[in-house]
XYZ file of C-alpha atoms in Angstrom:
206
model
C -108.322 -19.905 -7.099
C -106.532 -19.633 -3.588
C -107.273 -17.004 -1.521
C -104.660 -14.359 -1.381
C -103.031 -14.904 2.727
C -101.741 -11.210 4.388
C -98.336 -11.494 5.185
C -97.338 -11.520 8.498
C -95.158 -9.342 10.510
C -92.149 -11.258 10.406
C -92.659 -11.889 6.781
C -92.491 -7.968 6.292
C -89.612 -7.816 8.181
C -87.639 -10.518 6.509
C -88.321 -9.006 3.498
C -87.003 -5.615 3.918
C -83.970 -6.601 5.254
C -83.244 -8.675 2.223
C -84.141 -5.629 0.248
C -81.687 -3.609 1.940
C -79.134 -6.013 1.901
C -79.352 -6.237 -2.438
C -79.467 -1.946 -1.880
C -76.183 -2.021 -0.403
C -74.373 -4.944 -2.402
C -75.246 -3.176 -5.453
C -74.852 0.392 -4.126
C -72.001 3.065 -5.442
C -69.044 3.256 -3.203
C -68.901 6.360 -1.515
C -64.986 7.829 -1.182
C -64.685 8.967 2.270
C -64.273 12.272 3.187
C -61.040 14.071 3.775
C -59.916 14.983 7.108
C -60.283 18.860 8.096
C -57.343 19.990 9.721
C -57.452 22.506 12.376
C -54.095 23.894 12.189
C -52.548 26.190 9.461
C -52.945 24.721 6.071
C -49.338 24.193 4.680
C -48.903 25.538 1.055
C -47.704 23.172 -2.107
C -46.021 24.155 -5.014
C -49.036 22.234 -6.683
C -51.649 24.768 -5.678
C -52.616 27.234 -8.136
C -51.122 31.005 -8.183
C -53.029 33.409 -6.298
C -54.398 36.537 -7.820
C -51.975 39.611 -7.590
C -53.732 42.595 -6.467
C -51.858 45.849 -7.418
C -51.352 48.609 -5.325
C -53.132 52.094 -6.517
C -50.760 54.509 -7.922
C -49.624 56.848 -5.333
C -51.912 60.086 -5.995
C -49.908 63.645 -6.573
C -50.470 66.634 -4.126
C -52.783 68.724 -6.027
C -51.704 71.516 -4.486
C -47.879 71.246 -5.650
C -49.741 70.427 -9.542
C -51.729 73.938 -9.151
C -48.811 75.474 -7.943
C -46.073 73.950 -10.714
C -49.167 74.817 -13.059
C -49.578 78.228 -12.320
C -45.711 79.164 -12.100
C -45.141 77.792 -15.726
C -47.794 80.210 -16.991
C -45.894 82.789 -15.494
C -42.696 82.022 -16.712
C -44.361 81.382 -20.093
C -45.900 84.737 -20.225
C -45.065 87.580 -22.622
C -46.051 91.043 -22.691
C -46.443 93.121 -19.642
C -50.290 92.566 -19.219
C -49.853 89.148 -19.640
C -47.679 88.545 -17.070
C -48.697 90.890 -13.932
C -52.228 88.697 -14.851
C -50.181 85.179 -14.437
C -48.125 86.829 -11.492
C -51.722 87.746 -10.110
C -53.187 84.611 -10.162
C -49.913 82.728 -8.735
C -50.347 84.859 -5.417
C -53.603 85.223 -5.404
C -54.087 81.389 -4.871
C -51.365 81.400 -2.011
C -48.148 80.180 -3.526
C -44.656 81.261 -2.733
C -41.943 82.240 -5.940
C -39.046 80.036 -5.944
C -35.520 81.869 -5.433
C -34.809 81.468 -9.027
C -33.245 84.341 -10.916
C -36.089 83.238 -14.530
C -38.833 83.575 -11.858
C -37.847 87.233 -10.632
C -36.756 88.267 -14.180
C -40.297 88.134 -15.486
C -41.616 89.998 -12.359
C -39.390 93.057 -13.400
C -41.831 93.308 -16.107
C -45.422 93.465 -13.675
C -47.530 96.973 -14.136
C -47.922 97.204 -10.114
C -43.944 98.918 -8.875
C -44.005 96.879 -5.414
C -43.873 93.706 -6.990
C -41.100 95.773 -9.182
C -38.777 96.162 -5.925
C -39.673 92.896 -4.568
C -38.255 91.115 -8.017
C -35.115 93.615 -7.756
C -34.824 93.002 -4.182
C -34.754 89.381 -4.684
C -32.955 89.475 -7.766
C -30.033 91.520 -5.337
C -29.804 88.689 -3.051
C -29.328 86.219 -5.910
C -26.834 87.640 -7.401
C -24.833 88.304 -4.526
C -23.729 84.429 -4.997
C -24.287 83.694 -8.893
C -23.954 85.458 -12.093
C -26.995 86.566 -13.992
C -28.098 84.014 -16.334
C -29.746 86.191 -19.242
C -27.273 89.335 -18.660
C -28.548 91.459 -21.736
C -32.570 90.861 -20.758
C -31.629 91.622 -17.276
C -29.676 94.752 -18.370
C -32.383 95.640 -21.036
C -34.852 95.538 -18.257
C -33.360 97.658 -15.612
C -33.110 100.585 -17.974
C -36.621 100.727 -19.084
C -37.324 100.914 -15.301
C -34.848 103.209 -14.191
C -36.241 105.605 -17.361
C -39.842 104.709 -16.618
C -40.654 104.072 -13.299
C -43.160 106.257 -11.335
C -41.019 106.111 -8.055
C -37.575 107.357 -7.125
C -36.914 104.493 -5.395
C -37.811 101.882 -8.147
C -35.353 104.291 -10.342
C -32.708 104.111 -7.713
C -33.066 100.118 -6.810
C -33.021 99.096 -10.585
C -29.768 101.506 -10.988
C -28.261 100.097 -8.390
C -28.480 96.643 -9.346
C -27.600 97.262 -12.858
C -23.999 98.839 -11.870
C -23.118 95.600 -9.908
C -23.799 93.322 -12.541
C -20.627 93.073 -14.386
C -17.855 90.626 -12.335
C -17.905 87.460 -10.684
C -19.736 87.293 -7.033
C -16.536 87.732 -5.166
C -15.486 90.791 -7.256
C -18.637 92.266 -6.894
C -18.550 92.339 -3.285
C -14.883 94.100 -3.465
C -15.828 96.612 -5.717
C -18.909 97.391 -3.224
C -16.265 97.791 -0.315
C -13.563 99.859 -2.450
C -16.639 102.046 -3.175
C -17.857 102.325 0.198
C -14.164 102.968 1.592
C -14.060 105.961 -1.233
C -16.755 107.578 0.189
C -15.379 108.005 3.478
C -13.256 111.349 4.009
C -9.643 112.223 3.600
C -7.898 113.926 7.109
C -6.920 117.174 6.187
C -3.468 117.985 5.249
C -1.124 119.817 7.041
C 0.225 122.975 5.555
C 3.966 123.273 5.842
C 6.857 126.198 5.913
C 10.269 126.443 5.838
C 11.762 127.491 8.705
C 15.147 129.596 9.144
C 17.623 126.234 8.570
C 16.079 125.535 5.557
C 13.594 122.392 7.140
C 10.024 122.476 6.521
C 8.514 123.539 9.422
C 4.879 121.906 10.386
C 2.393 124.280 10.780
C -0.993 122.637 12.251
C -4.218 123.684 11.246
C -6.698 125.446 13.800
């Protein structure tokens, strides 16, 4: 048996670069790598849809919901306890009444009398430019407090407002002025005599 001979250096050498040269003949293929552009990527009608993110529903003032809240119980209200408690609780949390004649019709029927002659007061300037909506509650109403009321000048308001209901707007607002023109006084009259040729003679008053 031979002995076994070390290989030399250039042996080694010769044999690793035929080694690498079968690595690469039988290698994969790599693709090569796309090119990164740097400016702004241009969009195809190949690419897939992007996601659509919808907006969050606009949120509601919740002060205008406690209000619109609150006012319906009060013009859902019956009975007199029932709705100076609704009226109550609308003020009491800040709110202002509309300037609608259903609003101020159920506040004719609160316990306390200012709120009374606040609704009639409001109720006045209303009317002044529409005609009443629910005539026979209104009417039905105004008597109970001009029969009822603790205080002259609840009586007085609600009587008031009661004799101008009938009429349109405009005829309301003659009638007022005919009335007010009644009220103002006559000039006295001058007494007469007849004088000597028969002609009434005018005799002045002192």
């Amino acid at each position: 048996m031979l002995p076994r001979v070390a290989p030399s250096g250039e042996d080694r050498r010769a044999a690793n670069q035929h080694r690498a040269a079968l690595e690469a003949l039988f290698a994969p293929r790599k693709e090569p790598e796309p090119a990164v552009e740097s400016g702004p990527r241009v969009k195809t009608g190949r690419e897939a849809p992007g996601r659509i993110v919808l907006a969050s529903p606009p949120q509601s003032d919740p002060v205008a919901v406690e209000r619109q809240k609150l006012l319906a119980r009060v013009l859902a209200a019956t009975g007199r306890p029932a709705i100076s408690k609704a009226v109550n609780d609308f003020m009491k949390a800040g709110h202002t009444f509309p300037q609608e004649q259903d609003v101020y019709l159920q506040l004719l029927e609160h316990t306390d009398e200012e709120r009374v002659q606040d609704a009639i007061q409001a109720l006045t300037t209303i009317l002044a430019g529409e005609l009443p909506k629910r005539r026979a509650v209104l009417e039905s109403r105004l008597r109970r407090i001009e029969e009822f009321a603790e205080e002259g000048r609840t009586r007085d308001a609600a009587a008031h407002l009661r004799r101008h209901l009938g009429g349109s707007p405009s005829g309301r607002r003659k009638d007022e002025a005919v009335d007010s023109a009644s009220t103002v006084a006559a000039p006295p009259v001058s007494a007469t005599r007849p004088t000597g040729n028969g002609a009434p003679e005018v005799q002045e008053e002192q």
